Coordinates of C-alpha atoms in Angstrom, one line a residue:
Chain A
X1 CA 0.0 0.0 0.0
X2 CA 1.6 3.3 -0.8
X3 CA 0.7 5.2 2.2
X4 CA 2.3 8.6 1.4
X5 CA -0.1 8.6 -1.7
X6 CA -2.8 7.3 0.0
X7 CA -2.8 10.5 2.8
X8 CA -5.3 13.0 2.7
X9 CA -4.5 16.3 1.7
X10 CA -5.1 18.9 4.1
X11 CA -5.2 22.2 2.9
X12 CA -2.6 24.8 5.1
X13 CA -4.7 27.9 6.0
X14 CA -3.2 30.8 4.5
X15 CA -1.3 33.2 6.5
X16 CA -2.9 36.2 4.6
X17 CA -0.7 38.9 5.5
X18 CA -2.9 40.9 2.5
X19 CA -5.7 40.3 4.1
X20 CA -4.7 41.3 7.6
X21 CA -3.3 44.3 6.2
X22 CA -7.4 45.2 4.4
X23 CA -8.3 44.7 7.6
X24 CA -6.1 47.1 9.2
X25 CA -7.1 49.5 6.3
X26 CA -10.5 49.1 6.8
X27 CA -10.3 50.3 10.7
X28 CA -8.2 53.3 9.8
X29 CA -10.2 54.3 7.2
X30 CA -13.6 54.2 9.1
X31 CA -11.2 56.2 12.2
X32 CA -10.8 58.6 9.5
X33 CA -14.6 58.9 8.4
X34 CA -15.7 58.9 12.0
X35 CA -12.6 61.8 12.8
X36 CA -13.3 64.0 10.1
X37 CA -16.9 63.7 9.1
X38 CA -18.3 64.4 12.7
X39 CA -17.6 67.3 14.3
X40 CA -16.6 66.2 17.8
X41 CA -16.5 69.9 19.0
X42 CA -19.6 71.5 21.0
X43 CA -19.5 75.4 21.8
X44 CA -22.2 75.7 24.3
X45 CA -23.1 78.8 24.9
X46 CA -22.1 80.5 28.7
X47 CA -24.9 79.9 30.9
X48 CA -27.3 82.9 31.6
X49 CA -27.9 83.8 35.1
X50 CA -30.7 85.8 36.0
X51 CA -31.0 88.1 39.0
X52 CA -34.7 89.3 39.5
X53 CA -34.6 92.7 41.0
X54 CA -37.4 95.1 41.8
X55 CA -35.5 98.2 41.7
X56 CA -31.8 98.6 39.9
X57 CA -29.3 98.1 42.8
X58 CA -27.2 100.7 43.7
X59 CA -24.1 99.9 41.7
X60 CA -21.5 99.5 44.6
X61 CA -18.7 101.4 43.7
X62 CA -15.3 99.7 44.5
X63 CA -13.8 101.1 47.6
X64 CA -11.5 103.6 46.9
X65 CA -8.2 101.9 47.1
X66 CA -7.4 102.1 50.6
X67 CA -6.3 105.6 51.3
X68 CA -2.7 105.2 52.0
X69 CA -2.9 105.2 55.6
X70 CA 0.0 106.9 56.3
X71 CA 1.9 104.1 58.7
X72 CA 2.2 106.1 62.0
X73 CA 6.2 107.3 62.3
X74 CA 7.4 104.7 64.3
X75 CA 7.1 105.5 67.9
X76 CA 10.5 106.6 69.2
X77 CA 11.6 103.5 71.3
X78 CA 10.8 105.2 74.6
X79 CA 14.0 106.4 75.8
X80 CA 15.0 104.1 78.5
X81 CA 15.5 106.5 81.8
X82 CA 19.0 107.8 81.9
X83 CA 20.3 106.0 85.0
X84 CA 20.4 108.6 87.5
X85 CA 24.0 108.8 88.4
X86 CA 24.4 109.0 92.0
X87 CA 27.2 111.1 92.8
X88 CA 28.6 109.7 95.2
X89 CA 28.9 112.2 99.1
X90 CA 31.6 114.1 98.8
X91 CA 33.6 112.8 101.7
X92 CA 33.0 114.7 104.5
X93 CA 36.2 117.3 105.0
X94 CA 37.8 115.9 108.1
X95 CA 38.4 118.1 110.6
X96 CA 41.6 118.4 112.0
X97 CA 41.8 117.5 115.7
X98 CA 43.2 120.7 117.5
X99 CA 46.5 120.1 118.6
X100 CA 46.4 118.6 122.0
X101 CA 47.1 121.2 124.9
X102 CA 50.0 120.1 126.7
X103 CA 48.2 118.8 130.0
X104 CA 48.8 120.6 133.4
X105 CA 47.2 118.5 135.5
X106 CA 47.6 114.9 134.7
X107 CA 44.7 113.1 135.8
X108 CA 42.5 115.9 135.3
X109 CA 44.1 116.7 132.1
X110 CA 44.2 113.3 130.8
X111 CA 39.8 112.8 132.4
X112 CA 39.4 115.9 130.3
X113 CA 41.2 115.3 127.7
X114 CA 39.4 112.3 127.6
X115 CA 36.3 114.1 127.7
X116 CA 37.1 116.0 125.4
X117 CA 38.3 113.6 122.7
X118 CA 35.1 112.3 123.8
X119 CA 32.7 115.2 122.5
X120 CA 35.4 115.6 119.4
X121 CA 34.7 112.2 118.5
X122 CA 30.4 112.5 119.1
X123 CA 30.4 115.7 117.1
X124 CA 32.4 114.5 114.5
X125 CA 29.9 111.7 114.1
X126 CA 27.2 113.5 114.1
X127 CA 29.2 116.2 111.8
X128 CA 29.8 113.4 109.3
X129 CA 25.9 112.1 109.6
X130 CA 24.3 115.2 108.7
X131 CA 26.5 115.5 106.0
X132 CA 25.9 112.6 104.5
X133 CA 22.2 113.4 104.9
X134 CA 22.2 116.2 103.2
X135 CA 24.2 114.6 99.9
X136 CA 21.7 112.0 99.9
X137 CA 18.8 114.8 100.0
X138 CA 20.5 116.4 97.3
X139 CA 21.1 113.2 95.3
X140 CA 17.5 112.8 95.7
X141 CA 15.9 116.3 94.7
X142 CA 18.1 116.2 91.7
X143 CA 16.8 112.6 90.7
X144 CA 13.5 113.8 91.1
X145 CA 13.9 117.1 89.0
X146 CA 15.2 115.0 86.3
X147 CA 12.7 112.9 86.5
X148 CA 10.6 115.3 86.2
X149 CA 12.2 117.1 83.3
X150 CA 12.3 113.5 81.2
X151 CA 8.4 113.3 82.0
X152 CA 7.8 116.5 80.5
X153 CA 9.9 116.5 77.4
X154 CA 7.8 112.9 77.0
X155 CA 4.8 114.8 77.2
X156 CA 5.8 117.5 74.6
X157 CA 7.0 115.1 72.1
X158 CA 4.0 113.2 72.7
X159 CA 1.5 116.2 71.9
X160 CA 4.0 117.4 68.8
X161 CA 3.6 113.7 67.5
X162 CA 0.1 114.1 68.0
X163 CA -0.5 117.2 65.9
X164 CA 1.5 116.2 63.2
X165 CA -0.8 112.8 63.5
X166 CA -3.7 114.7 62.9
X167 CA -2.2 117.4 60.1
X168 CA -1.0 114.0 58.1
X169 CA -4.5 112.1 58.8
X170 CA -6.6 115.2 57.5
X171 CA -4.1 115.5 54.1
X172 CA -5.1 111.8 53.7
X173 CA -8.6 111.8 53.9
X174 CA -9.2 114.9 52.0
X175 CA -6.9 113.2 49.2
X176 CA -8.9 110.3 49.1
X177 CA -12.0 111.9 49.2
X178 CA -10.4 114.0 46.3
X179 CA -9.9 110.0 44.9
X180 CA -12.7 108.8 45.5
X181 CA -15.0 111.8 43.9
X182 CA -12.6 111.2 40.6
X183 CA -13.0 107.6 40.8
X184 CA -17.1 108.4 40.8
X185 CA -17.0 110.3 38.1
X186 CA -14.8 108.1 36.1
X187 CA -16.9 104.9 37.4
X188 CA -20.0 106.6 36.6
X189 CA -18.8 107.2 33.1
X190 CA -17.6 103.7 32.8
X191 CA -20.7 102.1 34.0
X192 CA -23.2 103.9 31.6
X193 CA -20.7 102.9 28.6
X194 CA -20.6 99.6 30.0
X195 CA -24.4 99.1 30.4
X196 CA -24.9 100.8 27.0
X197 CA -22.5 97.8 25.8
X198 CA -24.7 95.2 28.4
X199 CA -28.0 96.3 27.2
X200 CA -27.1 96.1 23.5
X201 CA -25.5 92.6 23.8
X202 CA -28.4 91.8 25.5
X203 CA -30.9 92.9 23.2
X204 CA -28.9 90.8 20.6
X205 CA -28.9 88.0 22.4
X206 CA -32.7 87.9 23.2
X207 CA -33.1 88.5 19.8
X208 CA -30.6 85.6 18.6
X209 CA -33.1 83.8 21.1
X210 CA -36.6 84.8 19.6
X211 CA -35.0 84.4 16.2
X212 CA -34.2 80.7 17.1
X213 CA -37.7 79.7 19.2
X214 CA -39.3 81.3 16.3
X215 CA -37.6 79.1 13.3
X216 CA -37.8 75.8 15.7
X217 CA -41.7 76.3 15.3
X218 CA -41.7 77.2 11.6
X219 CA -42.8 74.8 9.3
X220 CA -41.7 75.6 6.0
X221 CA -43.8 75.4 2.9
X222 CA -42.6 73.3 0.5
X223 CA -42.7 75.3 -2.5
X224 CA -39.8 77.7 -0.8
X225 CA -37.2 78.5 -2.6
X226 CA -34.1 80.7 -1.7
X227 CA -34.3 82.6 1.8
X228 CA -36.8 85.1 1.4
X229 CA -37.3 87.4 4.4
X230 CA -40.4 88.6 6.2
X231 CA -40.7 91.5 8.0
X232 CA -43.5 91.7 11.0
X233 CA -44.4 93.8 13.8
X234 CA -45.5 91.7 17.0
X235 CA -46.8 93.2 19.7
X236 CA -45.8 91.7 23.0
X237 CA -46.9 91.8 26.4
X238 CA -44.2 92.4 29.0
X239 CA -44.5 89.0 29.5
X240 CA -43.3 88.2 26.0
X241 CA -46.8 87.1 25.2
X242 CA -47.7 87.8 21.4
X243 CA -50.6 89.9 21.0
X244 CA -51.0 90.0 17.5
X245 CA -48.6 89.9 14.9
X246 CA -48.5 92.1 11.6
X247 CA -46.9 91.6 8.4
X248 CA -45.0 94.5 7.4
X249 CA -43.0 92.9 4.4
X250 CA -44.4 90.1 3.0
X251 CA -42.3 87.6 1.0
X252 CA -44.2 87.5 -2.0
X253 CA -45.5 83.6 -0.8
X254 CA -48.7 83.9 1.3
X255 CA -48.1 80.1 2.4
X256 CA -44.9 81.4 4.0
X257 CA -45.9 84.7 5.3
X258 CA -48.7 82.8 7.1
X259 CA -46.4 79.9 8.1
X260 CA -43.9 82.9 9.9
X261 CA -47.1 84.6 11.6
X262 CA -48.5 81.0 13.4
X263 CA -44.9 80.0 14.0
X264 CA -44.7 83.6 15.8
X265 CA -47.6 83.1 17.8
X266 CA -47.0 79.6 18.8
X267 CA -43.7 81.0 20.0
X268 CA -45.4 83.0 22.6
X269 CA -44.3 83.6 25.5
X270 CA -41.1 84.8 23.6
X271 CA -38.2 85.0 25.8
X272 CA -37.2 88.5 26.8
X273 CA -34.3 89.8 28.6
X274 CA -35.2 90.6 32.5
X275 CA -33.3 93.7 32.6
X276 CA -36.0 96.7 32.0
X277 CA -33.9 98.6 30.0
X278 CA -33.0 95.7 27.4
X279 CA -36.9 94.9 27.4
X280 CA -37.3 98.2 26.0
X281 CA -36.0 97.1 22.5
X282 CA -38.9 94.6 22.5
X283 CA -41.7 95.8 24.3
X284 CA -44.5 96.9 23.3
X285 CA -43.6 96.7 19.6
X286 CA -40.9 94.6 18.7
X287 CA -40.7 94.4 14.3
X288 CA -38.7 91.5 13.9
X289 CA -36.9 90.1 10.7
X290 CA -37.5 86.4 9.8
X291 CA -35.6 84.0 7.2
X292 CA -36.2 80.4 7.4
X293 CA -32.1 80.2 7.3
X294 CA -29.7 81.8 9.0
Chain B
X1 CA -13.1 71.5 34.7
X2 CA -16.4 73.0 34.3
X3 CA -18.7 70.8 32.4
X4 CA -20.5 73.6 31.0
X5 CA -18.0 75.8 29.3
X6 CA -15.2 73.2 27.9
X7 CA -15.9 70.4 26.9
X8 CA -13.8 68.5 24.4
X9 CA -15.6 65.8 23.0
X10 CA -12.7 64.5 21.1
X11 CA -12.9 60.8 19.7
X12 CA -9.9 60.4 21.5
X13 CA -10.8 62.5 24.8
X14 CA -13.6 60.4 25.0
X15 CA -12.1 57.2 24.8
X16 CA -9.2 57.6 26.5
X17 CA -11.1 59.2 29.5
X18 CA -13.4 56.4 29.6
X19 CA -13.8 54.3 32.9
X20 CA -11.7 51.3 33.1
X21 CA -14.2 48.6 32.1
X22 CA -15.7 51.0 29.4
X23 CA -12.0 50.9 27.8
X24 CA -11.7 47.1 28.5
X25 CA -14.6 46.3 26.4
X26 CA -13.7 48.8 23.7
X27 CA -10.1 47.4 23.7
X28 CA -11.8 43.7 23.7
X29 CA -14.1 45.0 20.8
X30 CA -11.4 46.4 18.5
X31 CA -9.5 43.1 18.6
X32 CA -12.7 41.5 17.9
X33 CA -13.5 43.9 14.5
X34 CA -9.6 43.5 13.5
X35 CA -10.2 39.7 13.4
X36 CA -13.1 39.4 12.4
X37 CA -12.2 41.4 9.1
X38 CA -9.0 39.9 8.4
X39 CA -11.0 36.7 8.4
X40 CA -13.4 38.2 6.0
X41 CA -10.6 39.0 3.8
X42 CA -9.1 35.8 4.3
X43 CA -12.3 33.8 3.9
X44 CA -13.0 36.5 0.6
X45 CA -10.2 35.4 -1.3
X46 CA -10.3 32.1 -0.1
X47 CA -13.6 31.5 -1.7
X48 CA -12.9 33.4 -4.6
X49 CA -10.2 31.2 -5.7
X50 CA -12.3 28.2 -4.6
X51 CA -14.8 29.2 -7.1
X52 CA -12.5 30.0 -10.0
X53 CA -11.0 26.4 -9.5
X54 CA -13.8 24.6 -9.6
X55 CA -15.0 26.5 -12.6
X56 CA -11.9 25.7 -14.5
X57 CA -11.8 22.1 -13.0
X58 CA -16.0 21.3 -14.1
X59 CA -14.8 23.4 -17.5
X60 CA -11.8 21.1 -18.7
X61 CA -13.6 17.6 -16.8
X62 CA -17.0 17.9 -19.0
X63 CA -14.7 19.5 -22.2
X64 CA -14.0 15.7 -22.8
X65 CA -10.5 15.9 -21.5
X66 CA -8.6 12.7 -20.8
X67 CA -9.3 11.3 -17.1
X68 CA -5.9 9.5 -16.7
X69 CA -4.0 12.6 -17.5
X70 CA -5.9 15.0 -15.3
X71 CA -6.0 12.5 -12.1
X72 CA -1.7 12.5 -13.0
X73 CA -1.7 16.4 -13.3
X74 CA -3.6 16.9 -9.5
X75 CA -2.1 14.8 -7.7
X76 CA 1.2 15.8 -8.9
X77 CA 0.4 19.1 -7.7
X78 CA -2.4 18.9 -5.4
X79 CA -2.3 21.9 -3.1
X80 CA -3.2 24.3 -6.3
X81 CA -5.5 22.6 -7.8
X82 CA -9.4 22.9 -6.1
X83 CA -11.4 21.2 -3.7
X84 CA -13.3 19.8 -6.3
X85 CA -10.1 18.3 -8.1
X86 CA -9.0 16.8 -4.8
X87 CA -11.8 15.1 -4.5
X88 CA -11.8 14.0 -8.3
X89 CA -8.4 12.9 -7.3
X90 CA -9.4 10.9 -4.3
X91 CA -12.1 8.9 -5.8
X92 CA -10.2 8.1 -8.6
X93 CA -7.3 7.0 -7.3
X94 CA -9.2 4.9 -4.7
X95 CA -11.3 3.2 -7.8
X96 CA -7.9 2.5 -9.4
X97 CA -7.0 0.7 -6.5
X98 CA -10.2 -1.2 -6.4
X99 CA -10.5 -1.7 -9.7
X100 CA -6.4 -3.4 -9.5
X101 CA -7.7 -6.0 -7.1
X102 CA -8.9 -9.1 -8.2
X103 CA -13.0 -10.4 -8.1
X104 CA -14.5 -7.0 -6.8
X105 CA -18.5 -6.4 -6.9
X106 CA -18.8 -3.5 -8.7
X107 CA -21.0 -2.4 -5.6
X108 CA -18.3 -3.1 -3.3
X109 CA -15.7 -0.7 -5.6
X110 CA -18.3 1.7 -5.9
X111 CA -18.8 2.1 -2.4
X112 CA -15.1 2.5 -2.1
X113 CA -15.2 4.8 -4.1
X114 CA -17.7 7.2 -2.8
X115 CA -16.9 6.6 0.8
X116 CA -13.2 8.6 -0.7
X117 CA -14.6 11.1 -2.2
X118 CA -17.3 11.8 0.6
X119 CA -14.2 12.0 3.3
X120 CA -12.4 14.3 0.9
X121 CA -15.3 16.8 0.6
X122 CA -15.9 16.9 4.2
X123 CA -12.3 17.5 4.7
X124 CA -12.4 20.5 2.3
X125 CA -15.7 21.3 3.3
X126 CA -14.2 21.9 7.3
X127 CA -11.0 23.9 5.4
X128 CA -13.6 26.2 3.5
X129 CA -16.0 27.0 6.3
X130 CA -13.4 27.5 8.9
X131 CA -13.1 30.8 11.1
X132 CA -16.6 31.3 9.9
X133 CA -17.8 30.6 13.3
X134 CA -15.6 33.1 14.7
X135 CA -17.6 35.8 12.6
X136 CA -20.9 34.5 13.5
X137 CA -19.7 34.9 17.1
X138 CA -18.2 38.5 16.5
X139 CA -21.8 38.8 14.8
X140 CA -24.1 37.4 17.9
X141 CA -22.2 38.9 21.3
X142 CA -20.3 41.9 20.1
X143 CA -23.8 44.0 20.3
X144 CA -23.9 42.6 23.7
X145 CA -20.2 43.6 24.6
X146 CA -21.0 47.0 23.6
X147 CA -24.3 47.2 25.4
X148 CA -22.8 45.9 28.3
X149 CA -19.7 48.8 28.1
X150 CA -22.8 51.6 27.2
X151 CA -24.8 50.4 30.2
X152 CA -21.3 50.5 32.8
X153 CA -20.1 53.8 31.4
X154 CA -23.9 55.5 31.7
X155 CA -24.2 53.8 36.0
X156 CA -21.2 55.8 36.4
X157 CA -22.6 58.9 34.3
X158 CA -25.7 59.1 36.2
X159 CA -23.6 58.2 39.9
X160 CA -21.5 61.0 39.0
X161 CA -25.0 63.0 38.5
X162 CA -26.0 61.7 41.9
X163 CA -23.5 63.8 43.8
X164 CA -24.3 67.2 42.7
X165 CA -27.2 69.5 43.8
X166 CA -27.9 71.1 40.7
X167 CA -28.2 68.1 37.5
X168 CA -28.2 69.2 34.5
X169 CA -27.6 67.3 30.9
X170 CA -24.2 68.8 31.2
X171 CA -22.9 66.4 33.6
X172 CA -24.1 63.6 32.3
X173 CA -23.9 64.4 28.4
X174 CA -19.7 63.5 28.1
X175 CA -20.4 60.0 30.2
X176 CA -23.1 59.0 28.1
X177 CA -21.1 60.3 24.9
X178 CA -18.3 57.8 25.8
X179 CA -20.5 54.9 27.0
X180 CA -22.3 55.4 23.6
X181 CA -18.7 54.6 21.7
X182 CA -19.2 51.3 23.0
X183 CA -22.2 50.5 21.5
X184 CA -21.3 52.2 18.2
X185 CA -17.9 50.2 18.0
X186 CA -19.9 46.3 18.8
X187 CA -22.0 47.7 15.8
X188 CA -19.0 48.3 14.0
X189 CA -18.1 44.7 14.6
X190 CA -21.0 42.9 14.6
X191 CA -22.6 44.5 11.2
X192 CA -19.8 43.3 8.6
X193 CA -19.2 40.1 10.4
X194 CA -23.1 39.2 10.5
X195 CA -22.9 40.0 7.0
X196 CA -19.7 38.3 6.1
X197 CA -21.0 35.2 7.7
X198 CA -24.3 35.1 5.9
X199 CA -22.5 36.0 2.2
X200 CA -19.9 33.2 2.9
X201 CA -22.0 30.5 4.3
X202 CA -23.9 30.8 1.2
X203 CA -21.0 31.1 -1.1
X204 CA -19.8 27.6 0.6
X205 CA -23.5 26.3 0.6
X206 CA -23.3 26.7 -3.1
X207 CA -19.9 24.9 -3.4
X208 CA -20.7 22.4 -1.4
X209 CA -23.9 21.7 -3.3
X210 CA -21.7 21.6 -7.1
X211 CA -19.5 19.3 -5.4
X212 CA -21.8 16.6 -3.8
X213 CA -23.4 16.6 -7.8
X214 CA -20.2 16.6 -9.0
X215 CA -19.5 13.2 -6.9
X216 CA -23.0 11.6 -8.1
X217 CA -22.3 12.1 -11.8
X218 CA -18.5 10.9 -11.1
X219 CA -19.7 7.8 -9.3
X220 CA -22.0 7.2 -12.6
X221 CA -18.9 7.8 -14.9
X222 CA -17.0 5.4 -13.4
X223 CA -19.8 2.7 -12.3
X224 CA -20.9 3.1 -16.5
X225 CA -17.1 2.7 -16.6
X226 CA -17.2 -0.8 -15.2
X227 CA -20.6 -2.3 -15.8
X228 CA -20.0 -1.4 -19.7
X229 CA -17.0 -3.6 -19.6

């Protein structure tokens, strides 16, 4: 039996490398669709916020920047009290003992002398004691006059800083208030071109809004062709509620001038801007420009 | 980041900021859509060739050519010529064989006969239809994959939604963006391999069916072959 003829063939699976690399192609290629043909951007528009108020608010004018407080001249470190120097007593003159007599008695001599030396000595004590007193009491008036000299020089630099406290503090405040009527004026300025900037942004963006409530609930007529334009006068309610709606301009096709006017009024209540002054531009008359495209 | 004002909704931002099981399945679902159409290429010009083969094999076998010479020419080179050559080849050698043997039944060499060729076309049959289950798999769960990533990605779009005071569409809009890739790429998956299964299991239906008549009217050839001896 010849066996090596006789075994089934079995077919190798192809590697298909080609095959691999279609796939690969085809995944890239559908990336490519899915990258480029869909726009993967959104731009939402910033959120609105709405503050209800029944009367304008005063406009709170940014404090003046803060007056420069004029940092207080730093306090002279207190002059520490001069050590009051004690002079010391003057040492008391000593008095020269009188030359002894020469003694003519010898007891009686020597018991007086004794006596004597005696009293010497007492009075010299008390000689040397008042003396010393009497430094001291010096020493002592003199500390006090300083003393009191020191506390009044205090006092006068004191009131000196105070004045010129109060010259500085009133040059300040009448500069910012100087500031701060400048800054008004300026502010006041700023705000009305600013709110003149507000309210006409506003109004475009309430009408950017009716515009787009009012094409959502359009339905065009089939037979429209091109992007013709209607012109209408709706009058509102302060609510936004249509009252009635007028053609001005008509298009020229009836079906579309009266597909604009119901599209109007089921639009009603159109949105309308809170702020009084913005409703202005749309109450009580608002005429309003309509193409079925932008 | 504030939802509201940035929000880059990038293929790619999406994707790669995608919660962890959210990107597993997408990752699981890109290898499945890779493979599943490399096999339909494979399987594409597989088929293809299958069917030119056989044409050219049923052209030159009922053109009157010689018998001997073409069972010499395929099984000379039998891995390029077609399923339905092999399975020329097959019965014909194995009726040779037969037919060689002394005092054979011309049912019993018949039978031989057929029983080769019938092995043979099951064998290619199995080569020609595989990998096709793999697409009809792809086809059948990769929906399910996806739906299972869009329905993950969205629980943790609306949790997320759970913590705030204020909800808004917002918040939830990027989750549900990116859970929604999920979806989109099982569809991507499942569509051309649903397809690809459905085309080729016909294509091989078709085959199969010229092949089995091929075998009848062979079988008659040679059993004509023997009786008219």
């Amino acid at each position: 039996m010849n066996l090596p003829a006789d075994a089934p063939f079995v077919a190798r699976p192809a590697t298909g490398l080609a095959a691999g690399a279609l796939a690969v192609g085809v995944h890239a290629l559908f990336l490519l669709l899915l990258v480029a043909g869909v726009s993967w951007q959104t731009q939402h528009p910033e959120p609105v916020m709405v503050d209800l108020w029944d009367a304008l608010p005063q406009r709170s004018r940014p404090e003046p920047a803060p007056a420069a407080e004029p940092t207080p001249p730093p306090q002279e470190p207190e002059k520490p009290p001069q050590p009051v120097k004690v002079e010391p007593p003057p040492r008391p003159p000593v008095k020269e003992a009188p030359p002894p007599r020469p003694p003519d008695i010898a007891l009686e001599k020597k018991k007086a002398e004794a006596q004597k030396l005696k009293q010497l000595k007492a009075m010299q004590a008390a000689d040397e004691k008042a003396l010393a007193d009497a430094a001291r009491a010096e020493a002592e008036t003199m500390k006090k006059l300083r003393e009191k000299e020191l506390a009044e020089q205090k006092k006068r630099e004191l009131l000196r800083q105070m004045e010129e406290d109060e010259l500085m503090q009133r040059m300040v405040e009448e500069d910012a208030a100087q500031e701060v009527r400048v800054a008004k004026v300026a502010e006041a300025r700023a705000a009305a071109g600013r709110r003149q900037a507000e309210l006409a942004g506003m109004v475009g963006e309430y009408r950017n809004q009716i515009s787009a409530k009012v094409r959502g609930n359009t339905r065009l007529p089939e037979n429209l062709q091109g992007n013709p334009e209607v012109r209408c006068l709706v009058r509102l309610l302060p609510t936004g509620e249509v009252q009635s709606v007028k053609i001005t301009r008509s298009s020229g096709n009836p079906a579309y001038d009266d597909a604009v006017v119901r599209a109007i009024q089921k639009s009603s209540p159109l949105p309308l801007p809170a702020e009084r002054d913005a409703r202005a531009a749309f109450v009580p008359e608002l005429s309003f420009v309509h193409r079925p495209k932008e | 980041m504030n939802p509201a004002i940035d929000q880059d909704l990038s293929l790619l931002h999406l994707v790669l900021h995608a919660s962890v099981p959210v990107q597993l399945v997408m990752v699981l679902l890109l290898v499945a859509s890779l493979m599943s159409w490399w096999f339909i290429f494979l399987k594409l010009f597989a088929l293809k060739r299958a069917q030119r083969l056989t044409d050219s094999f049923e052209r030159e076998f009922w053109g009157g050519a010689d018998v001997n010479a073409m069972y010499q020419r395929v099984a000379a080179e039998r891995d390029r010529a077609g399923e339905m050559a092999r399975i020329f080849e097959a019965g014909f050698r194995e009726f040779m064989k037969l037919r060689r043997q002394p005092a054979q039944t011309v049912n019993v060499i018949m039978d031989g006969t057929r029983r080769a060729m019938r092995a043979t076309f099951q064998r290619e049959l199995d080569g020609l239809e595989s990998h096709l289950s793999f697409l009809a798999t792809v086809g059948s769960v990769s929906p399910y994959v996806g739906l299972f990533g869009t329905v993950w990605g969205i629980m943790i779009a609306f949790m997320g939604l759970s913590s705030v005071a204020q909800a808004t569409l917002a918040q939830v809009a990027p989750g549900i963006a990116e859970a929604l890739i999920a979806t989109a790429m099982g569809l991507f998956a499942a569509i051309p391999a649903v397809v690809g299964y459905n085309r080729y299991t016909h294509d091989i239906d078709r085959l199969a069916n010229r092949m089995e008549s091929f075998m009848e009217e062979f079988s008659n050839i040679l059993q004509r072959q023997i009786t008219s001896k």
